[in-house]
Amino acid sequence: NDRLYLQVQITRYGNGEQLMLVRDVTHVRQLEQMRKDFVANVSHELRTPLTVIAGYLEPMLEHADEVNPRWRRPLQQMQQQAERMKNLLDDLLLLARLEANDNQQLRQPVEVEPLLQAIVKDAQILSGADEHRILLDAEPDLALKGNEAELSSAFSNLVYNAVKYTPPGGEIRLRWWSDRDGAHLSVQDTGIGIESRHLTRLTERFYRVDASRSASTGGTGLGLAIVKHALIHHNGRLEIASEPGKGSLFTCHFPATQLMEGRALGNAS
Ligand code: ADP
């Protein structure tokens, strides 16, 4: 479109004089938009052939033993990789939608406590034989104005990460509470932790601390980017604290204005 984007920088000097620098950044913004559109379009176009491939793999696997038992393993691997690719495309599309929606108003009430309970249930299944202890301490009737699917993706990414990066038997603790500043969700684990030099870059697309370990956990490398953008869309922000070998603490902060009206704020610290 024909919008003009200007970047303005004002410098004030001691003698009262001011210097104003105006830079035309329209071209930069247009390139960025083209990149976003391209990623969204490619992701969308790749989904259809992938669905066809995955669709054929299922019956082939079912009959593999009758036709040739040696096909079973390669077919299983193909199915796993197709599933991984589907997750990646879903995440890319979700991210593209989040970036495109940044200005949209969010008014639907989202009850967070039941959402977290459902996520904990799924996380327990993901944990499986690893038997993590997953604890939930949530203020009931504390609802956000927002988009339930986006918040659900954001919160489940944090909880599934806690499961993925915590050795068997570890503990994962979720807290959802309000105070004078607004509402907060924290996800704390006793997992492998993250070195401080990585913390500022964690929410970048595809940024991974340890590529080999992350690949084996089946992640897409987009999880925390999705969390960041879903929170921005809800006027919130993500805070990360971590210590290698001790565990990590991810906290989502939402301003009081993002809470449904008529809800009293708690006094918890
Ligand atoms: P991935 O799909 O690789 O998990 P994410 O964007 O969700 O991608 O996370 C980015 C990286 O941050 C991960 O690869 C991992 O190294 C690190 N990370 C995320 N959550 C945790 C956690 N709870 N404990 C330790 N490391 C984590």
CSV table of C-alpha atoms and ligand atoms in Angstrom, one decimal:
chain,number,residue,atom,x,y,z
A,1,ASN,CA,0.0,0.0,0.0
A,2,ASP,CA,1.0,3.7,-0.2
A,3,ARG,CA,1.7,4.3,3.5
A,4,LEU,CA,4.8,6.2,4.5
A,5,TYR,CA,6.7,5.1,7.5
A,6,LEU,CA,9.0,7.6,9.2
A,7,GLN,CA,11.4,7.2,12.1
A,8,VAL,CA,11.9,10.3,14.1
A,9,GLN,CA,14.9,10.9,16.5
A,10,ILE,CA,15.0,14.0,18.6
A,11,THR,CA,18.2,15.1,20.4
A,12,ARG,CA,17.9,17.9,23.0
A,13,TYR,CA,21.0,20.0,23.7
A,14,GLY,CA,21.9,21.8,27.0
A,15,ASN,CA,21.5,25.2,25.3
A,16,GLY,CA,17.9,24.5,24.5
A,17,GLU,CA,18.4,23.7,20.9
A,18,GLN,CA,16.9,20.5,19.4
A,19,LEU,CA,18.0,18.4,16.5
A,20,MET,CA,15.3,16.3,14.8
A,21,LEU,CA,16.3,13.5,12.4
A,22,VAL,CA,13.6,12.0,10.2
A,23,ARG,CA,14.3,8.8,8.3
A,24,ASP,CA,12.1,7.3,5.7
A,25,VAL,CA,11.9,3.5,6.7
A,26,THR,CA,9.0,2.7,4.3
A,27,HIS,CA,11.2,0.4,2.2
A,28,VAL,CA,12.4,-1.5,5.3
A,29,ARG,CA,8.8,-2.0,6.4
A,30,GLN,CA,7.7,-3.1,3.0
A,31,LEU,CA,10.5,-5.7,2.8
A,32,GLU,CA,9.6,-7.0,6.2
A,33,GLN,CA,5.9,-7.3,5.1
A,34,MET,CA,7.0,-9.2,2.0
A,35,ARG,CA,9.0,-11.7,4.1
A,36,LYS,CA,6.0,-12.3,6.4
A,37,ASP,CA,3.6,-12.8,3.5
A,38,PHE,CA,6.1,-15.1,1.8
A,39,VAL,CA,6.5,-17.3,4.8
A,40,ALA,CA,2.7,-17.4,5.4
A,41,ASN,CA,2.0,-18.3,1.8
A,42,VAL,CA,4.7,-21.0,1.5
A,43,SER,CA,3.5,-22.6,4.8
A,44,HIS,CA,0.0,-22.6,3.6
A,45,GLU,CA,0.9,-24.1,0.2
A,46,LEU,CA,3.0,-26.8,1.8
A,47,ARG,CA,0.2,-28.1,4.0
A,48,THR,CA,-1.9,-29.6,1.3
A,49,PRO,CA,0.8,-31.9,-0.3
A,50,LEU,CA,1.9,-32.8,3.2
A,51,THR,CA,-1.6,-33.9,4.2
A,52,VAL,CA,-1.8,-36.1,1.1
A,53,ILE,CA,1.6,-37.8,1.9
A,54,ALA,CA,0.6,-38.3,5.6
A,55,GLY,CA,-2.7,-39.7,4.5
A,56,TYR,CA,-1.1,-42.4,2.3
A,57,LEU,CA,1.5,-43.3,4.9
A,58,GLU,CA,-1.1,-44.4,7.4
A,59,PRO,CA,-2.6,-47.3,5.5
A,60,MET,CA,0.8,-48.3,4.1
A,61,LEU,CA,2.1,-48.7,7.6
A,62,GLU,CA,-1.0,-50.6,8.6
A,63,HIS,CA,-0.3,-53.2,5.9
A,64,ALA,CA,3.5,-53.0,5.9
A,65,ASP,CA,4.0,-56.4,7.6
A,66,GLU,CA,1.9,-58.2,5.0
A,67,VAL,CA,3.7,-56.7,2.1
A,68,ASN,CA,7.3,-56.4,3.3
A,69,PRO,CA,8.2,-56.2,7.1
A,70,ARG,CA,11.4,-54.3,6.2
A,71,TRP,CA,9.3,-51.3,5.2
A,72,ARG,CA,7.9,-50.8,8.6
A,73,ARG,CA,10.8,-48.8,10.1
A,74,PRO,CA,11.4,-46.4,7.2
A,75,LEU,CA,7.6,-45.9,6.9
A,76,GLN,CA,7.5,-45.1,10.6
A,77,GLN,CA,10.3,-42.6,10.2
A,78,MET,CA,8.6,-41.0,7.3
A,79,GLN,CA,5.4,-40.6,9.4
A,80,GLN,CA,7.3,-39.1,12.3
A,81,GLN,CA,9.0,-36.6,10.0
A,82,ALA,CA,5.7,-35.7,8.3
A,83,GLU,CA,4.3,-35.0,11.7
A,84,ARG,CA,7.2,-32.8,12.6
A,85,MET,CA,6.8,-30.9,9.3
A,86,LYS,CA,3.1,-30.4,10.0
A,87,ASN,CA,3.9,-29.0,13.5
A,88,LEU,CA,6.4,-26.7,12.0
A,89,LEU,CA,4.0,-25.4,9.3
A,90,ASP,CA,1.2,-25.0,11.9
A,91,ASP,CA,3.6,-22.9,14.1
A,92,LEU,CA,4.8,-20.8,11.2
A,93,LEU,CA,1.1,-20.1,10.2
A,94,LEU,CA,0.2,-19.3,13.8
A,95,LEU,CA,3.2,-16.9,14.1
A,96,ALA,CA,2.2,-15.2,10.8
A,97,ARG,CA,-1.4,-14.8,12.0
A,98,LEU,CA,-0.2,-13.3,15.3
A,99,GLU,CA,2.1,-10.8,13.6
A,100,ALA,CA,-0.7,-9.8,11.2
A,101,ASN,CA,-3.3,-9.4,14.0
A,102,ASP,CA,-1.2,-7.1,16.2
A,103,ASN,CA,-3.7,-4.2,16.1
A,104,GLN,CA,-6.9,-6.2,16.4
A,105,GLN,CA,-9.0,-5.6,19.5
A,106,LEU,CA,-9.4,-8.5,21.9
A,107,ARG,CA,-12.6,-8.6,24.0
A,108,GLN,CA,-13.6,-12.2,24.5
A,109,PRO,CA,-13.4,-13.4,28.1
A,110,VAL,CA,-10.9,-16.2,28.5
A,111,GLU,CA,-11.2,-18.2,31.8
A,112,VAL,CA,-7.6,-19.0,32.5
A,113,GLU,CA,-7.9,-21.6,35.3
A,114,PRO,CA,-9.8,-24.3,33.3
A,115,LEU,CA,-7.4,-23.6,30.3
A,116,LEU,CA,-4.4,-24.3,32.6
A,117,GLN,CA,-6.1,-27.5,34.0
A,118,ALA,CA,-6.5,-28.8,30.5
A,119,ILE,CA,-2.8,-28.0,29.6
A,120,VAL,CA,-1.6,-29.7,32.8
A,121,LYS,CA,-3.5,-32.9,31.8
A,122,ASP,CA,-1.9,-32.9,28.4
A,123,ALA,CA,1.5,-32.2,29.9
A,124,GLN,CA,1.1,-35.2,32.2
A,125,ILE,CA,0.5,-37.4,29.1
A,126,LEU,CA,3.6,-35.8,27.4
A,127,SER,CA,5.6,-36.5,30.5
A,128,GLY,CA,4.5,-40.2,30.4
A,129,ALA,CA,7.0,-42.5,32.0
A,130,ASP,CA,9.2,-39.6,33.0
A,131,GLU,CA,6.7,-38.9,35.9
A,132,HIS,CA,7.2,-35.2,36.3
A,133,ARG,CA,5.3,-33.7,39.2
A,134,ILE,CA,3.1,-31.0,37.7
A,135,LEU,CA,1.5,-28.7,40.2
A,136,LEU,CA,-1.1,-26.0,39.5
A,137,ASP,CA,-2.0,-23.1,41.9
A,138,ALA,CA,-4.5,-20.9,40.1
A,139,GLU,CA,-6.8,-18.1,41.2
A,140,PRO,CA,-10.3,-19.0,40.0
A,141,ASP,CA,-12.5,-16.5,38.3
A,142,LEU,CA,-9.6,-14.5,37.0
A,143,ALA,CA,-10.4,-14.0,33.3
A,144,LEU,CA,-8.5,-12.2,30.6
A,145,LYS,CA,-9.8,-10.3,27.6
A,146,GLY,CA,-8.3,-12.1,24.8
A,147,ASN,CA,-8.2,-14.9,22.2
A,148,GLU,CA,-8.4,-18.3,23.8
A,149,ALA,CA,-6.6,-20.2,21.1
A,150,GLU,CA,-3.6,-17.9,21.2
A,151,LEU,CA,-3.4,-17.9,25.0
A,152,SER,CA,-3.7,-21.6,25.0
A,153,SER,CA,-0.8,-22.0,22.5
A,154,ALA,CA,1.3,-19.6,24.5
A,155,PHE,CA,0.8,-21.2,27.8
A,156,SER,CA,1.0,-24.8,26.6
A,157,ASN,CA,4.3,-24.0,24.8
A,158,LEU,CA,5.8,-22.9,28.2
A,159,VAL,CA,4.5,-25.9,30.0
A,160,TYR,CA,5.5,-28.4,27.3
A,161,ASN,CA,9.0,-26.8,27.3
A,162,ALA,CA,9.2,-27.3,31.0
A,163,VAL,CA,8.4,-31.0,30.6
A,164,LYS,CA,10.8,-31.3,27.6
A,165,TYR,CA,13.8,-29.7,29.3
A,166,THR,CA,13.3,-31.2,32.8
A,167,PRO,CA,14.8,-34.6,33.5
A,168,PRO,CA,12.5,-37.5,34.7
A,169,GLY,CA,11.1,-37.0,38.2
A,170,GLY,CA,11.5,-33.2,38.2
A,171,GLU,CA,8.9,-30.7,39.3
A,172,ILE,CA,6.9,-28.2,37.3
A,173,ARG,CA,5.0,-25.6,39.1
A,174,LEU,CA,2.3,-23.3,37.5
A,175,ARG,CA,1.0,-20.2,39.3
A,176,TRP,CA,-1.8,-17.9,38.0
A,177,TRP,CA,-2.4,-14.9,40.2
A,178,SER,CA,-3.3,-11.2,40.3
A,179,ASP,CA,-2.0,-8.2,42.2
A,180,ARG,CA,-2.2,-4.4,41.8
A,181,ASP,CA,-0.1,-4.5,38.6
A,182,GLY,CA,-2.3,-7.0,36.8
A,183,ALA,CA,-2.3,-10.8,36.3
A,184,HIS,CA,0.6,-13.1,36.1
A,185,LEU,CA,1.3,-16.7,35.0
A,186,SER,CA,4.5,-18.3,36.0
A,187,VAL,CA,5.9,-21.7,34.9
A,188,GLN,CA,8.8,-22.9,37.0
A,189,ASP,CA,10.8,-26.1,36.4
A,190,THR,CA,13.7,-27.9,38.0
A,191,GLY,CA,15.2,-28.7,34.6
A,192,ILE,CA,18.4,-28.2,32.8
A,193,GLY,CA,18.2,-24.4,32.8
A,194,ILE,CA,19.7,-21.9,30.4
A,195,GLU,CA,22.9,-20.0,30.4
A,196,SER,CA,22.4,-16.3,30.8
A,197,ARG,CA,24.1,-15.4,27.5
A,198,HIS,CA,21.2,-17.1,25.7
A,199,LEU,CA,18.3,-15.5,27.5
A,200,THR,CA,17.9,-12.3,25.4
A,201,ARG,CA,17.7,-14.3,22.2
A,202,LEU,CA,15.4,-17.2,23.2
A,203,THR,CA,12.3,-15.7,21.7
A,204,GLU,CA,13.8,-15.3,18.3
A,205,ARG,CA,12.5,-17.7,15.6
A,206,PHE,CA,14.5,-20.9,15.4
A,207,TYR,CA,16.9,-19.9,18.2
A,208,ARG,CA,18.0,-22.9,20.1
A,209,VAL,CA,20.4,-23.3,22.9
A,210,ASP,CA,21.5,-26.8,21.9
A,211,ALA,CA,20.3,-27.8,18.5
A,212,SER,CA,20.9,-31.5,18.9
A,213,ARG,CA,19.0,-31.7,22.2
A,214,SER,CA,16.2,-29.6,20.9
A,215,ALA,CA,15.8,-31.7,17.8
A,216,SER,CA,15.5,-34.9,19.8
A,217,THR,CA,12.7,-33.4,21.8
A,218,GLY,CA,10.8,-32.8,18.6
A,219,GLY,CA,10.4,-29.0,19.0
A,220,THR,CA,10.1,-26.6,16.1
A,221,GLY,CA,12.2,-23.8,17.6
A,222,LEU,CA,9.2,-21.4,17.2
A,223,GLY,CA,7.6,-22.1,20.6
A,224,LEU,CA,8.9,-19.1,22.4
A,225,ALA,CA,8.5,-16.8,19.4
A,226,ILE,CA,4.8,-17.7,19.5
A,227,VAL,CA,4.7,-17.1,23.2
A,228,LYS,CA,6.2,-13.6,22.8
A,229,HIS,CA,3.9,-12.5,20.0
A,230,ALA,CA,0.8,-13.9,21.6
A,231,LEU,CA,1.7,-11.9,24.8
A,232,ILE,CA,2.3,-8.8,22.8
A,233,HIS,CA,-1.1,-9.2,21.2
A,234,HIS,CA,-2.5,-9.3,24.7
A,235,ASN,CA,-0.5,-6.2,25.9
A,236,GLY,CA,1.6,-8.6,28.0
A,237,ARG,CA,5.2,-9.4,28.2
A,238,LEU,CA,7.4,-12.4,29.0
A,239,GLU,CA,10.1,-12.5,31.7
A,240,ILE,CA,12.7,-15.3,31.8
A,241,ALA,CA,15.0,-16.2,34.6
A,242,SER,CA,17.1,-19.3,34.6
A,243,GLU,CA,20.2,-21.0,36.0
A,244,PRO,CA,22.0,-23.9,34.4
A,245,GLY,CA,21.4,-27.2,36.3
A,246,LYS,CA,18.9,-25.6,38.6
A,247,GLY,CA,15.9,-24.8,36.4
A,248,SER,CA,14.0,-22.0,34.7
A,249,LEU,CA,11.2,-19.6,35.5
A,250,PHE,CA,9.1,-18.1,32.7
A,251,THR,CA,6.6,-15.5,33.8
A,252,CYS,CA,3.8,-13.9,31.6
A,253,HIS,CA,2.7,-10.5,32.8
A,254,PHE,CA,-0.6,-8.9,31.8
A,255,PRO,CA,-1.6,-5.4,32.7
A,256,ALA,CA,-4.7,-4.8,34.9
A,257,THR,CA,-6.5,-3.3,31.8
A,258,GLN,CA,-6.4,-6.7,30.1
A,259,LEU,CA,-8.5,-8.3,32.9
A,260,MET,CA,-12.2,-8.7,32.4
A,261,GLU,CA,-14.0,-5.8,34.1
A,262,GLY,CA,-15.8,-6.6,37.4
A,263,ARG,CA,-13.2,-8.9,38.7
A,264,ALA,CA,-11.6,-7.9,41.9
A,265,LEU,CA,-7.8,-8.0,42.0
A,266,GLY,CA,-6.2,-10.2,44.6
A,267,ASN,CA,-3.7,-8.9,47.1
A,268,ALA,CA,-1.1,-11.6,46.6
A,269,SER,CA,2.4,-10.2,46.2
B,1,ADP,P1,12.0,-25.6,20.9
B,1,ADP,O1,11.0,-26.1,19.9
B,1,ADP,O2,13.4,-25.9,20.4
B,1,ADP,O3,11.7,-26.1,22.3
B,1,ADP,P2,11.4,-22.9,21.8
B,1,ADP,O4,11.3,-21.6,21.0
B,1,ADP,O5,10.2,-23.4,22.5
B,1,ADP,O6,11.9,-24.0,20.8
B,1,ADP,O7,12.6,-22.8,22.8
B,1,ADP,C1,13.8,-22.3,22.4
B,1,ADP,C2,15.0,-22.9,23.1
B,1,ADP,O8,14.9,-22.4,24.5
B,1,ADP,C3,14.9,-24.4,23.2
B,1,ADP,O9,15.5,-25.0,22.1
B,1,ADP,C4,15.7,-24.7,24.5
B,1,ADP,O10,17.0,-24.7,24.3
B,1,ADP,C5,15.4,-23.4,25.4
B,1,ADP,N1,14.3,-23.7,26.4
B,1,ADP,C6,13.0,-23.3,26.3
B,1,ADP,N2,12.3,-23.6,27.4
B,1,ADP,C7,13.2,-24.2,28.3
B,1,ADP,C8,13.1,-24.7,29.6
B,1,ADP,N3,12.0,-24.7,30.3
B,1,ADP,N4,14.3,-25.1,30.2
B,1,ADP,C9,15.5,-25.1,29.5
B,1,ADP,N5,15.6,-24.6,28.2
B,1,ADP,C10,14.5,-24.2,27.6
